[in-house]
CSV table of C-alpha atoms in Angstrom, one decimal:
chain,number,residue,atom,x,y,z
A,1,MET,CA,-9.8,16.0,-6.3
A,2,LYS,CA,-8.6,13.7,-9.0
A,3,LYS,CA,-11.2,11.9,-11.1
A,4,LYS,CA,-11.4,8.2,-10.7
A,5,TYR,CA,-12.3,6.0,-13.6
A,6,VAL,CA,-13.0,2.3,-13.9
A,7,VAL,CA,-11.3,1.0,-17.0
A,8,PHE,CA,-12.2,-2.5,-18.2
A,9,CYS,CA,-12.3,-4.7,-21.2
A,10,THR,CA,-14.6,-7.7,-21.5
A,11,LEU,CA,-14.3,-10.6,-24.0
A,12,LEU,CA,-17.5,-12.5,-24.6
A,13,ILE,CA,-17.0,-14.7,-27.6
A,14,CYS,CA,-14.1,-14.1,-29.9
A,15,GLY,CA,-14.1,-14.3,-33.6
A,16,PHE,CA,-13.9,-11.7,-36.4
A,17,ALA,CA,-15.1,-11.8,-39.9
A,18,ALA,CA,-14.2,-8.7,-42.0
A,19,ILE,CA,-17.0,-7.4,-44.1
A,20,ALA,CA,-16.1,-7.1,-47.8
A,21,ALA,CA,-15.9,-3.6,-49.1
A,22,GLN,CA,-19.0,-2.5,-51.0
A,23,GLU,CA,-18.9,-1.9,-54.7
A,24,VAL,CA,-20.9,1.3,-55.3
A,25,SER,CA,-22.1,2.4,-58.7
A,26,ARG,CA,-22.3,6.2,-58.0
A,27,SER,CA,-21.2,8.8,-55.5
A,28,PHE,CA,-23.2,11.8,-54.1
A,29,TYR,CA,-22.0,14.8,-52.1
A,30,VAL,CA,-24.1,16.7,-49.5
A,31,SER,CA,-23.2,19.9,-47.8
A,32,SER,CA,-25.5,21.8,-45.4
A,33,SER,CA,-23.4,24.9,-45.8
A,34,GLU,CA,-22.7,25.0,-49.5
A,35,GLY,CA,-25.3,22.7,-51.1
A,36,ASP,CA,-28.6,23.2,-52.9
A,37,ASP,CA,-31.3,20.5,-53.1
A,38,ASP,CA,-31.9,21.5,-56.7
A,39,ASN,CA,-28.4,20.2,-57.5
A,40,ASP,CA,-27.9,16.6,-58.6
A,41,GLY,CA,-25.3,16.0,-55.9
A,42,MET,CA,-23.0,14.1,-58.1
A,43,SER,CA,-19.9,16.3,-57.7
A,44,VAL,CA,-18.1,18.3,-55.0
A,45,THR,CA,-19.0,21.5,-56.9
A,46,ARG,CA,-22.8,20.6,-57.1
A,47,PRO,CA,-23.6,19.1,-53.7
A,48,MET,CA,-27.1,18.7,-52.4
A,49,LYS,CA,-28.0,20.4,-49.2
A,50,THR,CA,-29.8,17.6,-47.3
A,51,VAL,CA,-29.5,13.8,-47.0
A,52,GLN,CA,-33.3,13.7,-46.9
A,53,ALA,CA,-33.6,15.4,-50.4
A,54,LEU,CA,-31.0,13.0,-51.7
A,55,TYR,CA,-32.9,10.0,-50.4
A,56,LEU,CA,-36.2,11.2,-51.8
A,57,LYS,CA,-34.7,11.9,-55.2
A,58,TYR,CA,-32.8,8.7,-55.7
A,59,ARG,CA,-34.7,6.0,-53.7
A,60,ASP,CA,-36.1,3.0,-55.5
A,61,ALA,CA,-39.6,1.6,-55.6
A,62,ASP,CA,-39.0,-0.2,-52.2
A,63,ASN,CA,-38.1,3.2,-50.6
A,64,MET,CA,-34.4,2.2,-50.3
A,65,LEU,CA,-31.4,4.0,-51.6
A,66,ARG,CA,-28.9,1.5,-52.9
A,67,ASN,CA,-25.3,1.0,-54.2
A,68,CYS,CA,-24.0,4.5,-53.7
A,69,CYS,CA,-21.4,6.4,-51.7
A,70,ILE,CA,-22.9,9.3,-49.7
A,71,ASN,CA,-20.2,11.9,-48.9
A,72,LEU,CA,-21.1,14.5,-46.2
A,73,LYS,CA,-19.0,17.6,-46.0
A,74,SER,CA,-16.7,17.9,-43.0
A,75,ASN,CA,-17.4,20.7,-40.5
A,76,ASP,CA,-21.1,20.7,-41.6
A,77,ILE,CA,-24.1,20.1,-39.3
A,78,PHE,CA,-27.0,18.1,-40.7
A,79,TYR,CA,-30.2,18.3,-38.6
A,80,GLU,CA,-31.6,15.0,-40.0
A,81,SER,CA,-31.1,11.3,-39.9
A,82,VAL,CA,-29.4,8.8,-42.4
A,83,ARG,CA,-31.8,5.9,-43.0
A,84,TYR,CA,-33.0,3.2,-45.4
A,85,LEU,CA,-29.8,2.4,-47.2
A,86,ASP,CA,-28.7,-0.9,-48.8
A,87,SER,CA,-25.1,-1.6,-50.0
A,88,CYS,CA,-24.0,2.0,-49.4
A,89,ILE,CA,-21.0,3.8,-47.9
A,90,VAL,CA,-21.6,6.9,-45.8
A,91,THR,CA,-18.5,8.9,-45.1
A,92,SER,CA,-17.0,12.4,-45.1
A,93,TYR,CA,-15.2,14.6,-47.6
A,94,GLY,CA,-13.0,17.7,-47.1
A,95,ASN,CA,-11.0,18.7,-44.1
A,96,GLY,CA,-12.0,19.5,-40.5
A,97,ARG,CA,-14.4,18.0,-37.9
A,98,LYS,CA,-16.5,15.0,-38.6
A,99,PRO,CA,-19.8,15.9,-40.3
A,100,LEU,CA,-22.5,15.9,-37.5
A,101,LEU,CA,-25.9,14.4,-37.7
A,102,CYS,CA,-27.7,16.3,-35.1
A,103,GLY,CA,-31.1,15.7,-33.4
A,104,PHE,CA,-31.3,18.9,-31.4
A,105,LEU,CA,-34.3,21.2,-31.6
A,106,LYS,CA,-32.7,24.7,-31.0
A,107,LEU,CA,-34.5,27.5,-29.3
A,108,THR,CA,-33.7,30.7,-31.3
A,109,LYS,CA,-36.3,33.3,-30.2
A,110,LYS,CA,-35.9,35.2,-26.9
A,111,ASN,CA,-38.4,35.3,-24.0
A,112,ARG,CA,-40.4,32.3,-25.1
A,113,TRP,CA,-40.5,30.7,-21.7
A,114,LYS,CA,-43.7,31.6,-19.8
A,115,LYS,CA,-44.3,31.4,-16.1
A,116,VAL,CA,-46.7,28.7,-14.8
A,117,LYS,CA,-49.6,30.2,-12.8
A,118,ASN,CA,-49.1,30.0,-9.0
A,119,ARG,CA,-45.6,28.3,-9.5
A,120,PRO,CA,-43.0,31.1,-9.3
A,121,THR,CA,-40.1,28.9,-10.2
A,122,VAL,CA,-41.8,26.8,-12.9
A,123,TRP,CA,-41.8,27.8,-16.5
A,124,ARG,CA,-43.2,26.3,-19.7
A,125,ILE,CA,-42.3,26.3,-23.3
A,126,ASP,CA,-44.5,25.5,-26.3
A,127,PHE,CA,-42.9,23.3,-29.0
A,128,SER,CA,-45.9,23.8,-31.4
A,129,SER,CA,-44.7,27.4,-32.0
A,130,GLU,CA,-42.3,26.1,-34.7
A,131,ASN,CA,-41.1,29.6,-35.7
A,132,ASP,CA,-39.4,29.8,-32.3
A,133,PHE,CA,-37.1,26.9,-33.1
A,134,THR,CA,-34.6,25.7,-35.7
A,135,GLY,CA,-32.6,22.4,-36.0
A,136,PHE,CA,-34.2,19.0,-36.3
A,137,HIS,CA,-37.7,19.3,-37.6
A,138,PRO,CA,-40.5,17.2,-36.1
A,139,SER,CA,-41.5,15.9,-39.5
A,140,LEU,CA,-38.2,14.1,-39.8
A,141,SER,CA,-38.8,12.0,-36.7
A,142,MET,CA,-39.4,8.2,-37.2
A,143,ASN,CA,-42.8,8.8,-35.5
A,144,PRO,CA,-43.8,12.5,-35.9
A,145,GLU,CA,-46.5,12.0,-33.3
A,146,PHE,CA,-43.8,11.4,-30.7
A,147,ALA,CA,-41.5,14.2,-32.0
A,148,HIS,CA,-41.7,16.2,-28.8
A,149,ASP,CA,-40.8,13.2,-26.6
A,150,ILE,CA,-37.8,15.2,-25.4
A,151,GLY,CA,-34.8,13.3,-23.9
A,152,VAL,CA,-32.6,16.0,-22.4
A,153,ILE,CA,-32.1,19.8,-22.3
A,154,TYR,CA,-28.6,20.5,-23.6
A,155,ASP,CA,-26.8,23.8,-22.9
A,156,GLU,CA,-24.6,24.2,-25.9
A,157,LYS,CA,-22.7,27.1,-24.4
A,158,SER,CA,-21.4,25.1,-21.5
A,159,ASN,CA,-21.6,21.6,-23.1
A,160,THR,CA,-23.9,20.6,-20.2
A,161,ILE,CA,-26.7,18.0,-20.2
A,162,HIS,CA,-29.8,18.6,-18.0
A,163,GLY,CA,-31.5,15.3,-17.9
A,164,ARG,CA,-33.4,15.1,-14.7
A,165,MET,CA,-36.9,14.4,-16.0
A,166,LEU,CA,-39.6,13.8,-13.4
A,167,GLN,CA,-43.0,12.1,-13.7
A,168,SER,CA,-45.3,14.9,-12.6
A,169,LEU,CA,-45.5,18.7,-12.7
A,170,ASP,CA,-45.8,18.8,-8.9
A,171,SER,CA,-42.4,17.0,-8.5
A,172,LEU,CA,-40.4,20.0,-10.0
A,173,LYS,CA,-38.5,21.4,-7.1
A,174,ASN,CA,-34.8,21.7,-7.9
A,175,GLU,CA,-33.1,23.8,-10.6
A,176,TRP,CA,-33.3,22.2,-14.0
A,177,ASP,CA,-35.9,19.6,-13.0
A,178,PHE,CA,-38.2,19.2,-16.0
A,179,PHE,CA,-41.4,17.4,-16.9
A,180,THR,CA,-43.0,16.5,-20.3
A,181,SER,CA,-45.7,13.9,-19.7
A,182,ASP,CA,-47.0,11.4,-17.1
A,183,LYS,CA,-49.1,9.6,-19.7
A,184,THR,CA,-48.6,6.2,-21.3
A,185,PRO,CA,-50.3,4.6,-24.3
A,186,SER,CA,-52.7,2.8,-21.9
A,187,ASN,CA,-54.3,5.9,-20.5
A,188,SER,CA,-54.0,8.7,-23.1
A,189,GLU,CA,-54.3,9.1,-26.8
A,190,SER,CA,-52.1,12.2,-26.6
A,191,ILE,CA,-48.9,10.8,-25.0
A,192,TYR,CA,-46.6,13.8,-25.5
A,193,PRO,CA,-48.1,17.3,-25.3
A,194,HIS,CA,-46.3,20.1,-27.0
A,195,GLU,CA,-45.1,21.7,-23.8
A,196,LEU,CA,-42.2,21.2,-21.5
A,197,PHE,CA,-42.1,22.4,-17.9
A,198,LEU,CA,-38.9,23.5,-16.2
A,199,CYS,CA,-37.9,24.5,-12.7
A,200,HIS,CA,-35.6,27.5,-13.1
A,201,ARG,CA,-35.1,31.0,-11.8
A,202,ASN,CA,-35.5,32.4,-15.3
A,203,PRO,CA,-34.7,30.2,-18.3
A,204,ASN,CA,-35.1,33.2,-20.6
A,205,LYS,CA,-31.6,34.3,-19.6
A,206,GLU,CA,-30.2,31.0,-20.9
A,207,THR,CA,-29.0,31.7,-24.5
A,208,GLN,CA,-28.2,28.4,-26.1
A,209,LEU,CA,-30.7,25.8,-25.0
A,210,ASN,CA,-31.3,22.7,-27.2
A,211,PHE,CA,-33.8,19.8,-26.8
A,212,SER,CA,-33.0,16.3,-28.0
A,213,SER,CA,-35.7,15.1,-30.4
A,214,TYR,CA,-37.3,11.6,-30.6
A,215,ALA,CA,-35.4,10.2,-33.5
A,216,ILE,CA,-32.5,7.9,-34.3
A,217,GLY,CA,-29.4,9.3,-36.0
A,218,ILE,CA,-28.6,6.3,-38.3
A,219,TYR,CA,-31.0,3.4,-38.8
A,220,ASN,CA,-32.2,0.7,-41.1
A,221,LEU,CA,-28.9,0.1,-42.9
A,222,THR,CA,-28.1,-3.2,-44.7
A,223,ASN,CA,-24.7,-4.2,-46.2
A,224,CYS,CA,-23.3,-0.7,-45.5
A,225,THR,CA,-20.2,1.0,-44.2
A,226,VAL,CA,-20.5,4.1,-42.0
A,227,ARG,CA,-17.2,5.9,-41.5
A,228,ASN,CA,-15.9,9.1,-39.9
A,229,LEU,CA,-19.3,10.7,-38.9
A,230,ALA,CA,-20.6,12.2,-35.7
A,231,VAL,CA,-24.1,11.6,-34.2
A,232,LYS,CA,-25.4,13.8,-31.4
A,233,GLY,CA,-28.6,14.9,-29.7
A,234,PHE,CA,-31.1,12.1,-30.5
A,235,ALA,CA,-33.6,11.2,-27.7
A,236,HIS,CA,-34.2,7.7,-29.1
A,237,HIS,CA,-31.0,5.9,-30.1
A,238,GLY,CA,-27.8,6.9,-31.8
A,239,MET,CA,-27.7,4.0,-34.3
A,240,ALA,CA,-30.0,1.0,-34.7
A,241,GLY,CA,-31.3,-1.4,-37.2
A,242,LEU,CA,-27.9,-2.3,-38.6
A,243,ARG,CA,-27.6,-5.5,-40.7
A,244,ASN,CA,-24.3,-6.7,-42.2
A,245,THR,CA,-22.9,-3.3,-41.6
A,246,THR,CA,-19.6,-1.8,-40.4
A,247,VAL,CA,-19.4,1.4,-38.3
A,248,GLU,CA,-15.9,2.8,-37.8
A,249,PHE,CA,-14.2,6.0,-36.6
A,250,CYS,CA,-17.5,7.5,-35.6
A,251,GLU,CA,-18.5,9.6,-32.5
A,252,VAL,CA,-21.9,9.2,-30.8
A,253,ASP,CA,-22.8,11.6,-28.0
A,254,VAL,CA,-25.8,12.9,-25.9
A,255,ILE,CA,-28.2,10.1,-26.7
A,256,GLY,CA,-31.5,8.9,-25.2
A,257,GLY,CA,-33.7,10.0,-22.3
A,258,ALA,CA,-37.0,9.8,-24.1
A,259,ILE,CA,-40.1,8.1,-22.6
A,260,GLN,CA,-40.4,4.8,-24.4
A,261,PRO,CA,-43.6,4.7,-26.5
A,262,ASN,CA,-45.8,1.6,-26.5
A,263,TYR,CA,-44.5,0.4,-23.2
A,264,PRO,CA,-46.9,-0.3,-20.3
A,265,ALA,CA,-45.0,1.8,-17.8
A,266,TRP,CA,-43.4,5.3,-17.7
A,267,THR,CA,-39.9,4.3,-18.8
A,268,ARG,CA,-37.0,6.2,-20.3
A,269,PHE,CA,-34.5,4.6,-22.7
A,270,GLY,CA,-31.8,5.3,-25.3
A,271,ASN,CA,-28.7,3.4,-26.5
A,272,GLY,CA,-25.7,4.6,-28.4
A,273,ILE,CA,-25.4,1.8,-30.9
A,274,GLU,CA,-28.0,-1.0,-30.7
A,275,CYS,CA,-27.9,-4.3,-32.5
A,276,TRP,CA,-31.5,-5.6,-32.1
A,277,ILE,CA,-32.2,-9.3,-32.7
A,278,GLY,CA,-35.8,-9.8,-33.7
A,279,ASN,CA,-37.9,-11.5,-36.3
A,280,THR,CA,-35.5,-10.5,-39.1
A,281,ALA,CA,-31.9,-11.4,-39.2
A,282,ASN,CA,-29.5,-8.9,-37.7
A,283,ASP,CA,-25.9,-10.2,-37.9
A,284,ASN,CA,-22.5,-9.6,-39.3
A,285,ASP,CA,-22.2,-6.1,-37.7
A,286,THR,CA,-18.8,-4.7,-36.7
A,287,ILE,CA,-18.5,-1.5,-34.6
A,288,ARG,CA,-14.8,-0.5,-34.2
A,289,ASN,CA,-12.6,2.5,-33.3
A,290,CYS,CA,-15.6,4.6,-32.3
A,291,ARG,CA,-16.3,6.8,-29.3
A,292,ILE,CA,-19.7,6.6,-27.6
A,293,SER,CA,-20.4,9.0,-24.8
A,294,ARG,CA,-23.2,10.3,-22.5
A,295,THR,CA,-25.9,7.8,-23.3
A,296,PHE,CA,-29.0,7.5,-21.1
A,297,ASP,CA,-28.9,3.7,-21.3
A,298,CYS,CA,-26.1,1.5,-22.7
A,299,GLY,CA,-23.4,2.6,-25.0
A,300,ALA,CA,-23.6,-0.6,-27.0
A,301,SER,CA,-25.9,-3.6,-27.1
A,302,ILE,CA,-26.7,-7.0,-28.5
A,303,GLN,CA,-30.3,-7.6,-27.4
A,304,GLY,CA,-33.7,-8.8,-28.5
A,305,ILE,CA,-37.0,-10.2,-27.5
A,306,SER,CA,-39.3,-11.7,-30.1
A,307,VAL,CA,-41.3,-14.6,-31.4
A,308,ARG,CA,-39.2,-16.8,-33.8
A,309,MET,CA,-36.1,-15.4,-32.3
A,310,LYS,CA,-33.1,-15.2,-34.5
A,311,ASN,CA,-29.7,-15.9,-33.0
A,312,ALA,CA,-27.0,-13.2,-32.6
A,313,LYS,CA,-24.3,-14.0,-35.1
A,314,ASN,CA,-21.0,-12.3,-36.0
A,315,ILE,CA,-21.5,-9.1,-34.0
A,316,HIS,CA,-18.4,-7.3,-32.9
A,317,PHE,CA,-17.6,-4.3,-30.7
A,318,ILE,CA,-13.9,-3.8,-31.0
A,319,ASN,CA,-11.4,-1.1,-29.8
A,320,ASN,CA,-14.1,1.5,-29.0
A,321,VAL,CA,-14.1,4.0,-26.2
A,322,PHE,CA,-17.2,4.3,-23.9
A,323,GLU,CA,-17.4,7.3,-21.6
A,324,HIS,CA,-20.2,8.4,-19.2
A,325,CYS,CA,-22.7,5.9,-20.4
A,326,ARG,CA,-25.2,4.3,-18.0
A,327,GLN,CA,-23.5,1.1,-18.9
A,328,ALA,CA,-20.9,0.4,-21.6
A,329,PHE,CA,-22.3,-2.9,-22.9
A,330,GLU,CA,-25.5,-4.8,-22.5
A,331,HIS,CA,-26.6,-8.1,-23.9
A,332,PHE,CA,-29.8,-10.2,-23.6
A,333,LEU,CA,-31.7,-12.6,-25.8
A,334,VAL,CA,-35.2,-13.5,-24.6
A,335,PRO,CA,-37.1,-16.0,-26.8
A,336,GLN,CA,-40.8,-16.2,-26.5
A,337,ASP,CA,-41.3,-19.5,-28.4
A,338,ASN,CA,-39.3,-21.8,-26.1
A,339,GLU,CA,-36.4,-22.0,-28.5
A,340,LEU,CA,-32.8,-21.7,-27.3
A,341,SER,CA,-31.2,-18.4,-28.2
A,342,THR,CA,-27.4,-18.3,-28.7
A,343,TYR,CA,-24.6,-16.0,-29.4
A,344,ASN,CA,-22.4,-17.2,-32.3
A,345,ASP,CA,-19.1,-15.4,-32.8
A,346,CYS,CA,-20.1,-12.3,-30.9
A,347,GLU,CA,-17.4,-10.1,-29.3
A,348,PHE,CA,-16.9,-7.2,-27.0
A,349,SER,CA,-13.1,-6.8,-26.7
A,350,GLY,CA,-10.3,-4.3,-26.7
A,351,ASN,CA,-12.8,-1.5,-25.5
A,352,ILE,CA,-12.0,1.2,-23.0
A,353,CYS,CA,-14.9,1.9,-20.7
A,354,LEU,CA,-14.7,5.0,-18.5
């Protein structure tokens, strides 16, 4: 049977203002395969190993890294986020695949799944046994207490997502059903225990299982350009907290599915690239020529709900491809102070949505 796709483009409010290129004062190089965090990172021959070490070494008194170009080596995988940048460029160097920012927690030890008593088809795994896993470390999460708020189980071998999370252990009946927690902040101090329960014949025979971690791939960027990167496997959002920032020629894949903390009901969420409008200005963002795929919620959004609502201004999603997202584009502005909220020169156009 041939696959059927719905292809559409929606124009909201046209208008485009190009963001001026940043003038950076220094360049850094980071390579997970060839770098060393004892290096200064200032040349291709002396790259640092992690973006986190680069940030900690060169950030200022306000905990921001400013006015630099961060070059990530192509073909490398970085199990970390890029965050807290001002007036920076983040891009790739070298040949090959886009450098990947990856949020997956990877199970590396064998026979770590244990059967649940009196449930022959239900197994559990303990994330507190950190030596059993590699990949994204819980300490790198925005909120380490939520680090094991898992979004999906990802089979790397078959490139398959298992995302059917249920709200109770007793609900697990079908292959790959899983459960993490039925708790919300209103009824438990420990929202996300360290265990995941899975309905399966024997998950110990699965050799390449990953778990998406509660984190955001790229966030809290101001006056920046992000170019030619890939983001994958984050259970929160792919990118968020962008201000006066351009994102271009990037790939965002396998995003979301976590239980939303600090929300009164058991609710899952996760957007590909989110432009949140809140108490602080969030405008002049341009996302173009990117590919966003397999997001639990929307691929792209302009949204917000806040006191002293700021208007959405100069936000553009142009010539992107959205594939297998819950919805390609979402927008809402909900003021809580009886003021009118408006979209000024905001645009979603030329996009292909499959």
